[in-house]
Coordinates of C-alpha atoms and ligand atoms in Angstrom, one line a residue:
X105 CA -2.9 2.6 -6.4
X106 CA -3.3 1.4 -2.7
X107 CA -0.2 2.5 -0.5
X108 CA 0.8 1.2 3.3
X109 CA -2.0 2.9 4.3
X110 CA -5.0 1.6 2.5
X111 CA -3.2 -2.1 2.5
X112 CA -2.9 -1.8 5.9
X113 CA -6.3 -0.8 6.2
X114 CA -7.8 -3.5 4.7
X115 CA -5.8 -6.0 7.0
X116 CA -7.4 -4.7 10.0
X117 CA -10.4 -4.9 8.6
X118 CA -10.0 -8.7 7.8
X119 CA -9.0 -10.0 11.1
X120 CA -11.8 -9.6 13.1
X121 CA -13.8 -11.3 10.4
X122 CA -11.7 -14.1 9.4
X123 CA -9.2 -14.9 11.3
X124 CA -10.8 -18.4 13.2
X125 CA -12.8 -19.0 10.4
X126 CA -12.4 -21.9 7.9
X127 CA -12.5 -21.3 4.1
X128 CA -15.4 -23.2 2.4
X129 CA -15.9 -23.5 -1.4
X130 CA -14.1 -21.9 -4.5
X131 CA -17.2 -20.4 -5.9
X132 CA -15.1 -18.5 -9.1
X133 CA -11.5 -18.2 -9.9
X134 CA -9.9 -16.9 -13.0
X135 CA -7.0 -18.8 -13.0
X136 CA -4.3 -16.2 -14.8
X137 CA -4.7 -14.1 -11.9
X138 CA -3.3 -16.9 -9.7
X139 CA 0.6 -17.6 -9.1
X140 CA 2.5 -19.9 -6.9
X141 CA 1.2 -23.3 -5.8
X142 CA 0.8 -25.4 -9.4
X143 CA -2.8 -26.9 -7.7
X144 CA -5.9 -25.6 -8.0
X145 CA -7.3 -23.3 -5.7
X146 CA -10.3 -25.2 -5.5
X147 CA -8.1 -28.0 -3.7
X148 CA -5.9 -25.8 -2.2
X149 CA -8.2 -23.7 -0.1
X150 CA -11.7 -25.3 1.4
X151 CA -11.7 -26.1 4.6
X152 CA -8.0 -24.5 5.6
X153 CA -8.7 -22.4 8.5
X154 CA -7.4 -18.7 8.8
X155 CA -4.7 -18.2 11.6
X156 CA -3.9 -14.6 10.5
X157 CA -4.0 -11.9 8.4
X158 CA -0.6 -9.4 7.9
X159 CA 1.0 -7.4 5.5
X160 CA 3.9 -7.0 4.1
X161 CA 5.0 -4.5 1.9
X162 CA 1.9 -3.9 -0.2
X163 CA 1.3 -7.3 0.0
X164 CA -2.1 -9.2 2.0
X165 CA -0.7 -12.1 3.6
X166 CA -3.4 -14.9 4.6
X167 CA -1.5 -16.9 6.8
X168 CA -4.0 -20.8 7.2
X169 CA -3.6 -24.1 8.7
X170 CA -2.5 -26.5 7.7
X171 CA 0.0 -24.0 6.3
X172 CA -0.4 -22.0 3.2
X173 CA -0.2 -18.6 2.7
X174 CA -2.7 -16.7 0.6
X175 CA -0.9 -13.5 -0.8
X176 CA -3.2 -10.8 -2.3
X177 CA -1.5 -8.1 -4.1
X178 CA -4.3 -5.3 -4.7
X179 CA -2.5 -3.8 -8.2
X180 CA -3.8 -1.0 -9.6
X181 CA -7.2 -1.2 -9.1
X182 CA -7.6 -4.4 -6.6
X183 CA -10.9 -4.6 -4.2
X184 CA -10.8 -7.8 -1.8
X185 CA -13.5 -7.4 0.2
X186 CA -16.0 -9.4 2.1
X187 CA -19.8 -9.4 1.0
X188 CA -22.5 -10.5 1.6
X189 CA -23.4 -13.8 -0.2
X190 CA -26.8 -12.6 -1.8
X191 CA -25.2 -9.8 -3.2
X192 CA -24.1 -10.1 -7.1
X193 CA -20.8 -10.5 -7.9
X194 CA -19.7 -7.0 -9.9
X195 CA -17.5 -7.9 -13.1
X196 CA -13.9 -8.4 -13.0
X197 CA -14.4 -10.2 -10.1
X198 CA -11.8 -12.6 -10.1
X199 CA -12.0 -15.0 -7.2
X200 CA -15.2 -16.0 -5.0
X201 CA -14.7 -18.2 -1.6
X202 CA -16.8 -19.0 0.9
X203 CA -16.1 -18.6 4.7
X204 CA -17.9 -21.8 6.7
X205 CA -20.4 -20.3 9.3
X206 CA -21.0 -16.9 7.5
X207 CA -23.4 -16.0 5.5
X208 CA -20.5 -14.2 3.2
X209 CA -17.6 -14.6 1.1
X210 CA -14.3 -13.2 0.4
X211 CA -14.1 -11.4 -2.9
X212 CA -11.0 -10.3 -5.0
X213 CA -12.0 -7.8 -8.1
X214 CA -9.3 -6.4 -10.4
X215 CA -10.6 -4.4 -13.6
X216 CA -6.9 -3.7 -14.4
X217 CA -5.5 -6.9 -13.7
X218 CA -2.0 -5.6 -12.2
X219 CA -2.9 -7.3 -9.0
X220 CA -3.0 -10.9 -8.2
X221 CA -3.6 -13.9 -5.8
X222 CA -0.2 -16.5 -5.0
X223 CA -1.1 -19.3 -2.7
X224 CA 1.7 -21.0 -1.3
X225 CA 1.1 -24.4 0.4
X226 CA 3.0 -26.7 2.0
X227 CA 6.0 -26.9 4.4
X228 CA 8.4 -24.2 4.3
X229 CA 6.1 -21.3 2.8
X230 CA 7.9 -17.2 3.3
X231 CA 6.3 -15.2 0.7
X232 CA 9.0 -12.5 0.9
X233 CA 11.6 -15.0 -0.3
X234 CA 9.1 -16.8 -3.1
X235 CA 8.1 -12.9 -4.4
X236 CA 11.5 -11.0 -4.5
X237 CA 13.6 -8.4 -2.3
X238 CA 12.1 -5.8 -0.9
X239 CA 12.9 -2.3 1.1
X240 CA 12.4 -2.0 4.5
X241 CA 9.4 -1.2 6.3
X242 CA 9.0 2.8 7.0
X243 CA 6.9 2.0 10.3
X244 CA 9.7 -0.2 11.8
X245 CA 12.7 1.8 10.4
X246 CA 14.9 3.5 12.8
X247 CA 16.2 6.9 12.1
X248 CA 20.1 5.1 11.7
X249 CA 18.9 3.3 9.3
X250 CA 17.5 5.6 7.3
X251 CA 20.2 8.0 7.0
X252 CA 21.6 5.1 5.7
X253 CA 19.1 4.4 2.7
X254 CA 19.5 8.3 2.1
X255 CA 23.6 8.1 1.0
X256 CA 22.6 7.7 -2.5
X257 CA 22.9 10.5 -6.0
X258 CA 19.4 10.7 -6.5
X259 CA 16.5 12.8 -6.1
X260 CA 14.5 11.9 -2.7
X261 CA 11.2 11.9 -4.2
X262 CA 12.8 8.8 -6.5
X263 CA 14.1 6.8 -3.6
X264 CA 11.0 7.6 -1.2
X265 CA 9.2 5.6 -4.4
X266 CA 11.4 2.9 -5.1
X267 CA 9.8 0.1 -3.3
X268 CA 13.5 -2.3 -3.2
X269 CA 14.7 0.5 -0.9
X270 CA 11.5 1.1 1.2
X271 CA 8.2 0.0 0.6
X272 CA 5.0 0.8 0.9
X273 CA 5.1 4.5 0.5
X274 CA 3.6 5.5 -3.4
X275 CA 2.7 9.5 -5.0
X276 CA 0.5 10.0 -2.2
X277 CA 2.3 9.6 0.8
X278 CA 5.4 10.6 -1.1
X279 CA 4.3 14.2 -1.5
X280 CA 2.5 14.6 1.7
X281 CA 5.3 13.4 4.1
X282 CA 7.9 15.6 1.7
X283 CA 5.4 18.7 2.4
X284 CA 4.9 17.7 5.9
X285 CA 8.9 17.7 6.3
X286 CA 9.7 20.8 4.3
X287 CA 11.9 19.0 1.4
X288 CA 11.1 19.5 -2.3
X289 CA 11.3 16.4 -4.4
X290 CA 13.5 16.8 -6.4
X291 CA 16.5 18.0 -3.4
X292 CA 19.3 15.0 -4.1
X293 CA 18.9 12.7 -0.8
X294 CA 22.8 12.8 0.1
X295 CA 21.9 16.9 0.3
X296 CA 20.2 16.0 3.1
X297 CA 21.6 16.5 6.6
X298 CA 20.9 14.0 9.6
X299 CA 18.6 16.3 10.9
X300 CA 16.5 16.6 8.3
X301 CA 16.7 13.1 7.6
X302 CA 15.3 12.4 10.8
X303 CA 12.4 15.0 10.8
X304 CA 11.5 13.3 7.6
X305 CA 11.3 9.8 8.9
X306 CA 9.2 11.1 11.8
X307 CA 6.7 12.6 9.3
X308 CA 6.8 9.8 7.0
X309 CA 5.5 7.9 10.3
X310 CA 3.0 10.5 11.3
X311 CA 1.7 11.1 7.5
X312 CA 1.4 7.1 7.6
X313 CA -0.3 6.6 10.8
X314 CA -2.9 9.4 10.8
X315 CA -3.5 8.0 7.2
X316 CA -4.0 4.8 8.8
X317 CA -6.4 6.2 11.7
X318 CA -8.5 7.6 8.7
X319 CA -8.5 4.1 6.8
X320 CA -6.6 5.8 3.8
X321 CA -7.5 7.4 0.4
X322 CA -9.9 6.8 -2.0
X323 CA -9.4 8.3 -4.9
X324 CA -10.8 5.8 -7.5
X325 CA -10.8 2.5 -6.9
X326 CA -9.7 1.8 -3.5
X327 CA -12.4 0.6 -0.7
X328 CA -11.8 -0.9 2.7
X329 CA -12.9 -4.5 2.8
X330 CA -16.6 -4.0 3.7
X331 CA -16.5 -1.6 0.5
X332 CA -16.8 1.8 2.0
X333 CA -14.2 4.4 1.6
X334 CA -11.4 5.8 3.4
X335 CA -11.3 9.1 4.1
X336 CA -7.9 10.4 4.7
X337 CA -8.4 12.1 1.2
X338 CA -10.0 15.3 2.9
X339 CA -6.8 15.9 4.9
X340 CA -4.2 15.9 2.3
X341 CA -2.1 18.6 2.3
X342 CA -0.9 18.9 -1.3
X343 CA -1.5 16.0 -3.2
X344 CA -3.7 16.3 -6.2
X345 CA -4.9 19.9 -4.5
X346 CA -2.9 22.1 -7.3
X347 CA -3.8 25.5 -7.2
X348 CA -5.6 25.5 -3.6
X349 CA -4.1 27.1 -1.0
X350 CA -1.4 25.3 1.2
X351 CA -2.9 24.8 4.6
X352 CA 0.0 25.6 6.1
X353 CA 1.2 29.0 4.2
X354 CA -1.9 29.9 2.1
X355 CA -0.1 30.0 -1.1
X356 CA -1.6 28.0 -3.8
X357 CA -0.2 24.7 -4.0
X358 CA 1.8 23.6 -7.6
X359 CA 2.2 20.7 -9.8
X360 CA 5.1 19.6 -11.4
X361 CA 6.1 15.8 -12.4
X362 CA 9.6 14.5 -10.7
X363 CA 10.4 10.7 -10.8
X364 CA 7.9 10.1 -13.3
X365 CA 5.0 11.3 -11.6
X366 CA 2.7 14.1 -11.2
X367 CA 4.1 16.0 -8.1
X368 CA 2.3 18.3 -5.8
X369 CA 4.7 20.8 -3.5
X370 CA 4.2 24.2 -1.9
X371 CA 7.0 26.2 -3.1
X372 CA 7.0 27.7 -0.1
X373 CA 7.1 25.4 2.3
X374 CA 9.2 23.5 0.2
X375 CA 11.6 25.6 -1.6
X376 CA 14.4 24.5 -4.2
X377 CA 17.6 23.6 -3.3
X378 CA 20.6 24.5 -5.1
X379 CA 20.9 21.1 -7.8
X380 CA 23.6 18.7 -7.8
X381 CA 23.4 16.4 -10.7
X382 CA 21.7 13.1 -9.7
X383 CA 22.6 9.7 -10.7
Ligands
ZN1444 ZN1 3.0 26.3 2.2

């Protein structure tokens, strides 16, 4: 599933090709994958012009004049890309629109369908509002605030996930900024002292950014928006690398599940703490 880092990628990668640029035709919409606005998108969009591109959350936010917003949420398994227009549309591709003056078209292509597209037109547009609460962001978040988020009864590999308390970060970047910071998972997050708390905000930004500088992971489905891959992948540190050696201590790395998920630690780096029952 695409974190902060792959979303993130993605944005960058659609500014420099659409932002200026006027939407032409709908050339293909599967309208069940479309929220918000009750029009069309084949009314909605043509000829509204792209002012920027953002993201919030996990979210791919297409701000256009006159104002709309075009939200992309990527899912599971959620490609929007730009391609060329000669090049056949793969299946499950869900939404096809031209961009006036190119000779290409943005695409949207979901085999899972856990993704989706919200347009919301009109006056007084603010997706955040429109598509629920959310956390905060980890890249803006100061180190007082998040001792804050961290005065809670439950395991820190659970709250590092839940997206209404921070967003963004999913199993990848979970377990790598948890390796990077020397905290197993499943150490309650009230255990944690301030310092600790604040070396593992600065490697939750540093895990995030030098994912970012790599364009993320691909692992299945993700690709940047010209459909090549990221390639952060070759510098995780534990995730998904059970039974290679930990790059920072050389013993072989485990696997273990913890908030649901398949969880990758060094249990050296990353011993376990003496349990307190969690909420
Ligand atoms: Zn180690």
């Amino acid at each position: 599933m695409p974190e902060l880092p792959e979303v993130e990628t993605i944005v960058r990668d659609l500014r420099p090709l659409l932002v200026g640029r006027s939407f032409g035709s709908v050339l293909h919409v599967r309208s069940d994958i479309v929220h918000g606005d009750p029009r069309p998108l084949t009314s909605l969009l043509p000829k509204r012009r792209v002012i920027d591109i953002s993201r919030q959350a996990k979210r791919i936010v297409v701000s256009l004049k006159p104002t709309a917003e075009l939200i992309v949420h990527l899912g599971m398994s959620g490609r929007l890309t730009v391609v060329d227009s000669d090049v056949l549309a793969e299946p499950h591709t869900h939404l096809r629109v031209t961009v006036r003056g190119m000779q290409s078209e943005l695409r949207f292509r979901d085999p899972r369908r856990f993704g989706g597209v919200w347009c919301l037109a009109g006056g007084k547009t603010h997706v955040g509002r429109r598509l629920g609460p959310l956390g905060v962001e980890p890249l803006d978040t100061t180190p007082a605030v998040f001792r804050r988020l961290l005065r809670r009864r439950r395991q820190i590999k659970a709250i590092l996930l839940d997206q209404r308390i921070i967003v963004g970060i999913g199993n990848i970047y979970c377990d790598e900024a948890l390796h990077a910071a020397s905290i197993h998972p499943l150490t309650r997050a009230d255990d944690l002292d301030g310092r600790v708390a604040d070396r593992l905000l600065r490697k939750i930004k540093s895990v995030l950014n030098k994912a970012i500088r790599f364009n993320g992971s691909t692992l299945v489905d993700y690709r940047r928006a010209d459909g090549s891959e990221g390639s952060f992948r070759q510098h995780h540190r534990v995730y998904q690398r059970t039974g290679d050696p930990c790059r920072t201590c050389g013993l072989p790395i485990e696997c273990f599940v913890a908030a649901g998920r398949s969880t990758f630690i060094c249990p050296q780096c990353q011993p376990a703490v003496a349990q307190h029952p969690c909420d």
